[in-house]
Coordinates of C-alpha atoms in Angstrom, one line a residue:
M972 CA -30.8 -24.9 -61.9
T973 CA -28.9 -27.8 -63.9
A974 CA -25.8 -29.4 -63.1
S975 CA -22.5 -28.7 -65.5
S976 CA -21.2 -31.0 -67.5
P977 CA -19.3 -34.1 -66.3
V978 CA -15.7 -33.6 -65.8
S979 CA -13.1 -36.4 -65.6
T980 CA -11.0 -36.4 -62.5
T981 CA -9.6 -39.8 -62.3
T982 CA -6.1 -38.5 -62.1
A983 CA -5.1 -36.0 -59.1
P984 CA -5.8 -32.3 -59.7
S985 CA -3.0 -30.2 -61.1
F986 CA -4.0 -27.1 -59.3
T987 CA -3.4 -26.3 -55.7
P988 CA -6.2 -24.5 -54.1
V989 CA -5.8 -21.6 -51.7
A990 CA -5.7 -22.6 -47.9
I991 CA -8.7 -20.8 -46.3
P992 CA -9.1 -20.5 -42.4
R993 CA -12.6 -20.8 -41.1
H994 CA -14.3 -17.5 -40.2
D995 CA -16.9 -17.3 -37.1
L996 CA -19.1 -14.8 -35.6
T997 CA -17.3 -14.7 -32.4
V998 CA -17.1 -11.7 -30.1
P999 CA -13.9 -11.0 -27.7
L1000 CA -15.1 -11.7 -24.2
W1001 CA -12.3 -9.5 -23.0
L1002 CA -13.6 -6.5 -25.0
A1003 CA -17.1 -7.0 -23.5
L1004 CA -15.8 -7.2 -19.9
A1005 CA -13.8 -4.0 -20.4
I1006 CA -16.6 -2.1 -22.1
A1007 CA -19.0 -3.6 -19.2
A1008 CA -16.8 -2.2 -16.6
V1009 CA -16.4 1.1 -17.8
A1010 CA -20.1 1.4 -18.5
T1011 CA -20.8 0.5 -14.9
V1012 CA -18.4 3.0 -13.4
I1013 CA -19.8 5.8 -15.8
L1014 CA -23.3 4.9 -14.5
Y1015 CA -22.7 4.9 -11.0
I1016 CA -20.7 8.3 -11.2
F1017 CA -23.6 9.8 -13.0
F1018 CA -25.9 8.8 -10.1
L1019 CA -23.8 9.9 -7.5
P1020 CA -25.4 13.6 -7.5
L1021 CA -28.8 11.9 -8.0
Q1022 CA -28.5 9.6 -4.7
G1023 CA -31.7 11.0 -3.3
T1024 CA -33.7 10.0 -6.3
Y1025 CA -35.6 6.6 -6.3
I1026 CA -33.4 5.2 -9.1
G1027 CA -30.3 6.5 -6.9
Q1028 CA -31.4 4.7 -4.2
L1029 CA -32.0 1.7 -5.9
L1030 CA -28.4 1.6 -7.2
L1031 CA -26.4 3.1 -4.5
N1032 CA -28.2 2.2 -1.1
R1033 CA -29.2 -1.5 -1.6
G1034 CA -26.2 -3.5 -0.9
W1035 CA -23.2 -4.8 -2.9
T1036 CA -25.5 -7.1 -5.2
Q1037 CA -26.7 -4.2 -7.0
P1038 CA -23.3 -3.2 -8.7
V1039 CA -22.6 -6.9 -9.4
A1040 CA -26.0 -7.4 -11.3
V1041 CA -25.7 -4.2 -13.2
F1042 CA -22.1 -5.1 -14.4
F1043 CA -23.4 -8.6 -15.3
A1044 CA -26.0 -6.9 -17.2
W1045 CA -24.0 -4.6 -19.1
I1046 CA -21.6 -7.7 -20.1
V1047 CA -25.0 -9.3 -21.7
L1048 CA -25.9 -6.1 -23.5
V1049 CA -22.6 -5.1 -24.7
F1050 CA -22.0 -8.9 -26.1
T1051 CA -25.5 -8.6 -27.7
I1052 CA -24.6 -5.1 -29.2
L1053 CA -21.1 -6.5 -30.8
K1054 CA -23.0 -9.5 -32.2
A1055 CA -25.5 -7.4 -33.6
I1056 CA -23.0 -5.4 -35.4
A1057 CA -21.1 -8.3 -36.7
L1058 CA -24.5 -9.8 -38.3
F1059 CA -25.1 -6.2 -39.4
Q1060 CA -22.0 -6.2 -41.3
Q1061 CA -22.6 -9.8 -43.0
A1062 CA -26.1 -8.8 -43.9
P1063 CA -25.3 -7.2 -47.3
S1064 CA -23.2 -10.2 -48.5
L1065 CA -26.3 -12.3 -48.9
R1066 CA -27.8 -9.9 -51.3
Q1067 CA -24.7 -10.1 -53.4
I1068 CA -24.1 -12.5 -56.4
W1069 CA -21.0 -14.5 -55.5
I1070 CA -21.1 -17.0 -58.1
P1071 CA -22.8 -15.7 -61.6
A1072 CA -25.3 -18.0 -63.2
N1073 CA -23.4 -18.1 -66.4
Y1074 CA -20.0 -19.0 -64.7
P1075 CA -18.4 -22.2 -66.3
F1076 CA -17.8 -25.1 -64.0
I1077 CA -16.0 -27.0 -66.7
S1078 CA -12.2 -27.0 -66.1
M1079 CA -10.4 -27.0 -62.8
R1080 CA -8.9 -23.8 -64.0
D1081 CA -12.2 -21.9 -63.6
I1082 CA -13.1 -23.4 -60.2
L1083 CA -9.6 -22.5 -58.9
Q1084 CA -9.7 -18.8 -60.1
L1085 CA -13.5 -18.7 -58.5
Q1086 CA -11.8 -20.0 -55.2
Q1087 CA -9.4 -17.5 -55.3
T1088 CA -11.7 -14.6 -55.9
L1089 CA -13.9 -15.6 -53.1
A1090 CA -10.9 -16.0 -50.7
Q1091 CA -10.1 -12.4 -50.8
R1092 CA -13.4 -11.8 -49.2
R1093 CA -13.7 -11.5 -45.6
T1094 CA -17.6 -12.1 -44.9
L1095 CA -18.8 -15.6 -44.1
L1096 CA -20.8 -16.5 -47.1
P1097 CA -17.7 -16.4 -49.7
N1098 CA -15.5 -17.8 -46.9
R1099 CA -17.7 -21.0 -46.8
C1100 CA -18.0 -21.2 -50.5
A1101 CA -14.3 -20.7 -51.0
R1102 CA -13.7 -23.4 -48.5
V1103 CA -16.1 -25.9 -50.2
L1104 CA -14.2 -25.0 -53.6
G1105 CA -10.8 -25.7 -52.0
V1106 CA -12.2 -29.1 -50.7
F1107 CA -13.5 -30.0 -54.2
L1108 CA -10.1 -29.1 -55.7
S1109 CA -8.2 -31.0 -53.2
S1110 CA -10.4 -34.1 -53.4
G1111 CA -11.8 -34.1 -57.0
Q1112 CA -15.0 -35.5 -55.8
R1113 CA -18.3 -33.5 -55.4
E1114 CA -19.5 -35.9 -52.6
I1115 CA -16.4 -34.9 -50.3
A1116 CA -17.5 -31.1 -51.0
V1117 CA -20.9 -31.9 -49.9
E1118 CA -19.4 -33.7 -46.6
A1119 CA -17.2 -30.7 -46.1
A1120 CA -20.1 -28.1 -46.5
A1121 CA -22.2 -30.0 -43.9
E1122 CA -19.4 -30.3 -41.6
D1123 CA -18.7 -26.4 -41.9
S1124 CA -22.3 -25.9 -41.3
G1125 CA -22.2 -28.0 -38.1
S1126 CA -19.1 -26.5 -37.0
A1127 CA -20.6 -23.1 -37.5
A1128 CA -23.7 -23.7 -35.5
A1129 CA -21.8 -25.4 -32.6
V1130 CA -19.6 -22.3 -32.5
T1131 CA -22.4 -19.8 -32.5
D1132 CA -24.2 -21.9 -29.7
A1133 CA -21.1 -22.0 -27.7
S1134 CA -20.6 -18.2 -27.9
Y1135 CA -23.7 -17.7 -25.9
T1136 CA -22.9 -19.9 -23.2
I1137 CA -21.4 -17.2 -20.9
P1138 CA -24.2 -14.6 -21.6
R1139 CA -27.0 -17.2 -20.8
V1140 CA -24.9 -18.0 -17.4
L1141 CA -25.0 -14.4 -16.7
V1142 CA -28.8 -13.8 -17.5
W1143 CA -29.5 -16.8 -15.0
A1144 CA -27.0 -15.2 -12.5
I1145 CA -28.7 -12.0 -12.5
P1146 CA -31.9 -13.0 -10.8
L1147 CA -30.0 -15.2 -8.3
L1148 CA -27.9 -12.1 -7.1
G1149 CA -31.3 -10.4 -6.5
F1150 CA -32.4 -13.6 -4.5
I1151 CA -29.1 -13.0 -2.7
G1152 CA -30.1 -9.4 -1.9
T1153 CA -33.6 -10.4 -0.7
V1154 CA -32.2 -13.0 1.5
V1155 CA -29.4 -10.3 3.2
G1156 CA -31.9 -7.7 3.5
I1157 CA -34.2 -9.8 5.1
S1158 CA -31.6 -11.2 7.3
Q1159 CA -30.6 -7.5 8.3
A1160 CA -34.1 -6.7 9.2
V1161 CA -34.8 -9.5 11.2
S1162 CA -31.6 -9.2 13.1
G1163 CA -32.0 -5.4 13.8
F1164 CA -35.6 -5.7 15.0
S1165 CA -34.5 -8.6 17.4
S1166 CA -31.7 -6.3 18.9
F1167 CA -33.4 -3.3 19.2
L1168 CA -36.4 -5.3 21.1
E1169 CA -34.0 -6.3 23.6
T1170 CA -32.7 -2.8 24.4
A1171 CA -35.9 -0.8 23.6
Q1172 CA -36.9 1.3 26.5
D1173 CA -39.1 4.2 25.1
V1174 CA -41.3 4.7 22.4
N1175 CA -38.7 6.7 20.4
Q1176 CA -36.3 3.9 20.4
I1177 CA -39.1 1.3 19.3
K1178 CA -39.7 3.8 16.2
E1179 CA -36.1 4.0 15.4
G1180 CA -36.1 0.4 15.4
I1181 CA -39.0 -0.1 13.2
G1182 CA -37.3 2.3 10.9
G1183 CA -34.3 -0.1 10.4
V1184 CA -36.4 -3.0 9.9
T1185 CA -38.3 -1.3 7.0
T1186 CA -34.6 -0.2 5.5
G1187 CA -33.7 -4.0 5.6
L1188 CA -37.0 -4.7 3.9
A1189 CA -36.4 -2.0 1.0
V1190 CA -33.1 -3.5 0.5
A1191 CA -34.6 -7.0 0.3
F1192 CA -37.2 -6.0 -2.3
D1193 CA -35.4 -3.7 -4.3
T1194 CA -32.8 -6.1 -5.1
T1195 CA -35.1 -8.5 -6.4
L1196 CA -36.8 -5.7 -8.4
V1197 CA -33.6 -4.6 -10.1
A1198 CA -32.3 -8.0 -10.7
L1199 CA -35.5 -9.1 -12.6
V1200 CA -35.8 -6.0 -14.4
L1201 CA -32.2 -6.4 -15.8
S1202 CA -32.7 -9.9 -16.7
V1203 CA -35.6 -9.3 -18.7
L1204 CA -33.9 -6.0 -20.5
V1205 CA -30.8 -8.0 -21.5
M1206 CA -32.4 -11.5 -22.2
I1207 CA -34.9 -10.5 -24.8
P1208 CA -32.0 -8.5 -27.3
M1209 CA -30.0 -11.4 -26.7
V1210 CA -32.5 -14.1 -27.9
I1211 CA -33.4 -11.7 -30.7
V1212 CA -29.9 -11.5 -31.9
E1213 CA -29.3 -15.2 -31.3
R1214 CA -32.3 -16.0 -33.7
W1215 CA -30.9 -13.6 -36.4
E1216 CA -27.5 -15.4 -36.3
N1217 CA -29.1 -18.6 -36.8
K1218 CA -31.0 -17.3 -39.6
L1219 CA -28.1 -15.8 -41.3
L1220 CA -26.2 -19.2 -40.8
L1221 CA -29.3 -21.4 -42.4
Q1222 CA -29.4 -18.6 -45.4
I1223 CA -25.8 -19.4 -45.9
D1224 CA -26.3 -23.3 -46.0
T1225 CA -29.1 -22.6 -48.2
Y1226 CA -27.1 -20.8 -50.7
I1227 CA -24.4 -23.1 -50.7
N1228 CA -26.6 -26.0 -51.3
D1229 CA -28.6 -24.4 -54.0
Q1230 CA -26.2 -22.2 -55.8
L1231 CA -22.8 -24.0 -55.2
L1232 CA -22.8 -27.7 -54.6
P1233 CA -25.5 -28.7 -57.8
R1234 CA -23.1 -26.7 -60.0
L1235 CA -19.9 -28.7 -59.3
P1236 CA -18.8 -31.1 -61.9
V1237 CA -19.9 -34.9 -61.6
T1238 CA -16.8 -36.9 -60.5
N1239 CA -16.0 -40.4 -61.7
T1240 CA -17.8 -42.4 -59.2
P1241 CA -20.2 -45.3 -59.4
A1242 CA -23.1 -42.8 -58.8
G1243 CA -22.1 -40.7 -61.9
V1244 CA -21.0 -40.9 -65.4
D1245 CA -17.5 -39.7 -66.6
R1246 CA -16.9 -37.7 -69.6
E1247 CA -15.0 -40.7 -71.4
T1248 CA -17.9 -42.8 -71.1
L1249 CA -20.2 -40.0 -72.6
Q1250 CA -17.7 -39.5 -75.6
E1251 CA -17.7 -43.0 -76.3
V1252 CA -21.5 -43.3 -76.3
V1253 CA -21.8 -40.3 -78.4
Q1254 CA -19.1 -41.5 -81.1
E1255 CA -20.7 -45.0 -81.3
T1256 CA -23.9 -43.4 -81.7
I1257 CA -22.7 -41.2 -84.7
R1258 CA -21.1 -44.2 -86.4
A1259 CA -24.0 -46.5 -86.2
E1260 CA -26.4 -43.4 -87.0
L1261 CA -29.1 -44.9 -85.0
P1262 CA -28.5 -46.1 -81.5
T1263 CA -29.2 -49.9 -80.4
E1264 CA -31.6 -50.6 -77.7
E1265 CA -29.1 -51.9 -75.5
R1266 CA -26.8 -48.6 -76.0
L1267 CA -30.0 -46.4 -75.4
Q1268 CA -30.8 -48.6 -72.3
Q1269 CA -27.2 -47.9 -71.1
L1270 CA -27.5 -44.2 -71.5
L1271 CA -30.9 -44.0 -69.9
D1272 CA -29.2 -46.1 -67.0
N1273 CA -26.4 -43.6 -66.8
L1274 CA -28.6 -40.7 -66.8
N1275 CA -30.7 -42.2 -64.2
Q1276 CA -27.8 -42.7 -62.2
L1277 CA -26.8 -39.2 -62.7
A1278 CA -30.1 -38.1 -61.9
R1279 CA -30.5 -40.2 -58.6
A1280 CA -27.1 -38.8 -57.3
V1281 CA -28.5 -35.3 -57.9
V1282 CA -31.9 -36.4 -55.7
R1283 CA -29.8 -38.0 -53.3
D1284 CA -27.4 -34.9 -52.6
R1285 CA -30.8 -32.6 -52.6
Q1286 CA -32.4 -35.2 -50.0
Q1287 CA -29.2 -35.2 -47.8
F1288 CA -29.2 -31.4 -48.0
V1289 CA -33.0 -31.1 -47.4
A1290 CA -33.0 -33.7 -44.4
T1291 CA -29.6 -32.1 -43.0
L1292 CA -31.4 -28.4 -43.2
E1293 CA -34.9 -29.7 -41.7
E1294 CA -32.6 -31.5 -39.0
R1295 CA -31.0 -28.2 -37.8
Q1296 CA -34.2 -26.2 -38.2
Q1297 CA -35.9 -28.8 -35.9
Q1298 CA -32.8 -28.5 -33.3
S1299 CA -33.1 -24.8 -33.4
I1300 CA -36.8 -24.9 -32.8
E1301 CA -36.3 -27.3 -29.9
Q1302 CA -33.8 -25.3 -28.4
F1303 CA -36.1 -22.0 -28.7
E1304 CA -38.8 -24.1 -27.0
R1305 CA -36.8 -25.4 -24.1
L1306 CA -35.3 -21.7 -23.7
V1307 CA -39.0 -20.7 -23.6
T1308 CA -40.0 -23.4 -21.2
Q1309 CA -36.8 -22.8 -18.9
I1310 CA -37.9 -19.1 -18.8
Q1311 CA -41.5 -19.6 -18.0
H1312 CA -40.5 -22.5 -15.3
S1313 CA -37.8 -20.0 -13.8
Q1314 CA -40.6 -17.0 -13.9
G1315 CA -43.0 -19.3 -12.2
E1316 CA -40.2 -20.3 -9.4
L1317 CA -39.4 -16.7 -8.9
L1318 CA -43.2 -15.7 -8.6
A1319 CA -43.7 -18.6 -6.1
R1320 CA -40.6 -17.9 -4.1
V1321 CA -41.3 -14.0 -4.0
N1322 CA -45.1 -14.9 -2.9
Q1323 CA -43.9 -17.4 -0.1
E1324 CA -41.2 -14.4 1.3
Q1325 CA -44.0 -12.2 1.0
T1326 CA -46.4 -14.3 3.2
A1327 CA -43.6 -15.1 5.5
I1328 CA -42.6 -11.5 5.9
A1329 CA -46.1 -10.7 6.4
Q1330 CA -46.7 -13.0 9.1
E1331 CA -43.5 -12.1 10.8
L1332 CA -44.5 -8.4 10.5
R1333 CA -48.2 -9.3 12.2
Q1334 CA -46.0 -11.2 15.0
Q1335 CA -43.7 -8.3 15.6
S1336 CA -46.7 -5.6 15.6
Q1337 CA -48.7 -7.7 18.2
Y1338 CA -45.5 -7.9 20.5
I1339 CA -45.0 -4.1 19.5
A1340 CA -48.7 -3.6 20.7
Q1341 CA -47.9 -5.4 23.9
L1342 CA -44.7 -3.5 24.7
L1343 CA -46.6 -0.2 24.2
A1344 CA -49.5 -1.4 26.4
E1345 CA -46.9 -2.3 29.1
S1346 CA -45.3 0.9 28.7
D1347 CA -48.6 2.7 29.1
R1348 CA -49.1 0.9 32.2
T1349 CA -45.7 1.7 33.5
L1350 CA -46.1 5.4 32.8
Q1351 CA -49.4 5.3 34.5
Q1352 CA -47.9 3.9 37.7
R1353 CA -45.2 6.6 37.5
L1354 CA -47.7 9.3 37.1
Q1355 CA -49.3 7.9 40.2
L1356 CA -46.0 7.8 42.0
L1357 CA -45.3 11.4 40.9
E1358 CA -48.5 12.6 42.5
T1359 CA -47.9 10.8 45.8
L1360 CA -44.3 12.5 45.8
H1361 CA -46.1 15.7 45.0
Q1362 CA -48.4 15.4 47.9
A1363 CA -45.7 14.1 50.2
L1364 CA -43.7 17.5 49.1
Q1365 CA -46.8 19.3 49.9
A1366 CA -46.8 17.6 53.3
L1367 CA -43.2 18.4 54.0
A1368 CA -43.6 21.9 53.0
D1369 CA -46.5 22.2 55.6
T1370 CA -44.1 20.5 58.1
G1371 CA -41.5 23.2 57.2
N1372 CA -44.0 26.0 58.3
L1373 CA -44.8 24.0 61.6
Q1374 CA -40.9 24.0 62.3
L1375 CA -40.7 27.7 61.8
L1376 CA -43.6 28.1 64.5
L1377 CA -41.7 25.7 66.9
D1378 CA -38.7 27.7 66.1
S1379 CA -40.3 30.9 67.1
L1380 CA -42.0 29.5 70.3
N1381 CA -38.5 28.2 71.3
H1382 CA -36.9 31.7 70.6
T1383 CA -39.8 33.2 72.7
L1384 CA -39.1 30.6 75.5
A1385 CA -35.6 31.3 75.4
N1386 CA -36.3 34.9 76.0
L1387 CA -38.5 34.3 79.0
Q1388 CA -36.4 31.8 80.6
P1389 CA -34.3 34.8 82.6
V1390 CA -37.8 35.9 83.7
L1391 CA -38.7 32.8 84.8
R1392 CA -35.3 32.0 86.8
Q1393 CA -35.8 35.1 88.7
L1394 CA -39.5 34.3 89.5
A1395 CA -38.2 30.8 90.5
Q1396 CA -35.8 32.3 93.2
P1397 CA -37.0 32.5 96.8
R1398 CA -38.2 36.1 98.0
R1399 CA -38.4 37.7 101.1
V1400 CA -41.8 39.2 102.2
T1401 CA -41.8 42.0 104.6
L1402 CA -45.0 43.1 106.3
V1403 CA -45.4 46.8 107.1
E1404 CA -48.4 47.6 109.2
Q1405 CA -49.7 50.7 108.5
P1406 CA -52.1 52.8 110.7
S1407 CA -55.8 52.6 110.2
S1408 CA -57.7 55.3 109.0
L1409 CA -59.4 55.9 112.5
E1410 CA -56.2 56.4 114.2
A1411 CA -55.1 58.7 111.8
A1412 CA -58.3 60.6 112.1
D1413 CA -57.8 60.8 116.0
R1414 CA -54.4 62.2 115.4

């Protein structure tokens, strides 16, 4: 594509450009917060009847960190969806022809008309083109228009990077909430285990205490699981949308530098040739029929200056473009490095916590085994005591029968006491002499 004919801009431009505000792909944070809050409430209401399922247990029975992590994940997801919708609306504008190939850039009136036409559009590409044309109409110099285009490009990249600050913070905060839930769950498990060991009396109480410990450990591991899953699910779409937006801004910069800036008229600067100089050269050439060597050299110098100006503008654009691309690549590499480092730290922390928990469980299991052995010895002693009591009761039962026998003897003795008293009284013995049998026979 060749540059148009030079235009004299030694005087102030006679046409006032349309003032155009800068358009950016910003997403209202309050809208993302409101939608995320409603989505979180709806999700938890939906899982209330499903509380007995595994997912219902993860969301409803694992502490206060789960709703907060879900709310943060919804914020990032809603922000990503809104950004994707805005980018989808901007995509068709890149396929349209905003500046026809045969459009004349000869007079300021033509440039002003093109600027007014582009200013009526609401998409980023015509807005950026109209702003560059407005700067050219105000200054009358293409170099200033090039600087304004570069400034708009840098501002758009900065606004885009700043718009992802809060979502990035939330993506990093979700795993931290999972670790907080892990710490809370382990603390509850250890404290509950210590408290029930102090008051444990029998096997049933020990079983109930172990159930409380496992519940605390479930809270600890499930909160980390949910947080890591949510962070991965929302981070991947956000990175894709961010890359898409950077690519869109790069395409807009390429269009402006390829389709608009080279076609702007060359201004009257030391790096260019104005119209009056060219007219004088042409007229003198026509009058003289054949140009002199000095004039041809002057014309070639002017043309070389024009070519150098075009090449310098092109090189400046290419350098700016490569710098932006290198910055984007470095930012993406830093993000990937941070993600890998974070994942390594997460895995190391999880392994350390699992090792510590396993060691604690082994120690507590040994302590429980000792308690069970002591309980078994206590039960054996109590069984022996019960056997002794049984024998004592049997002896007491036998003693009760002997008491009955003694009572019967006492009763019999009581009945015999009158007879014995009578027998104990003094008695009178009277001897009566009876005749013998011989005397009776004599009679």
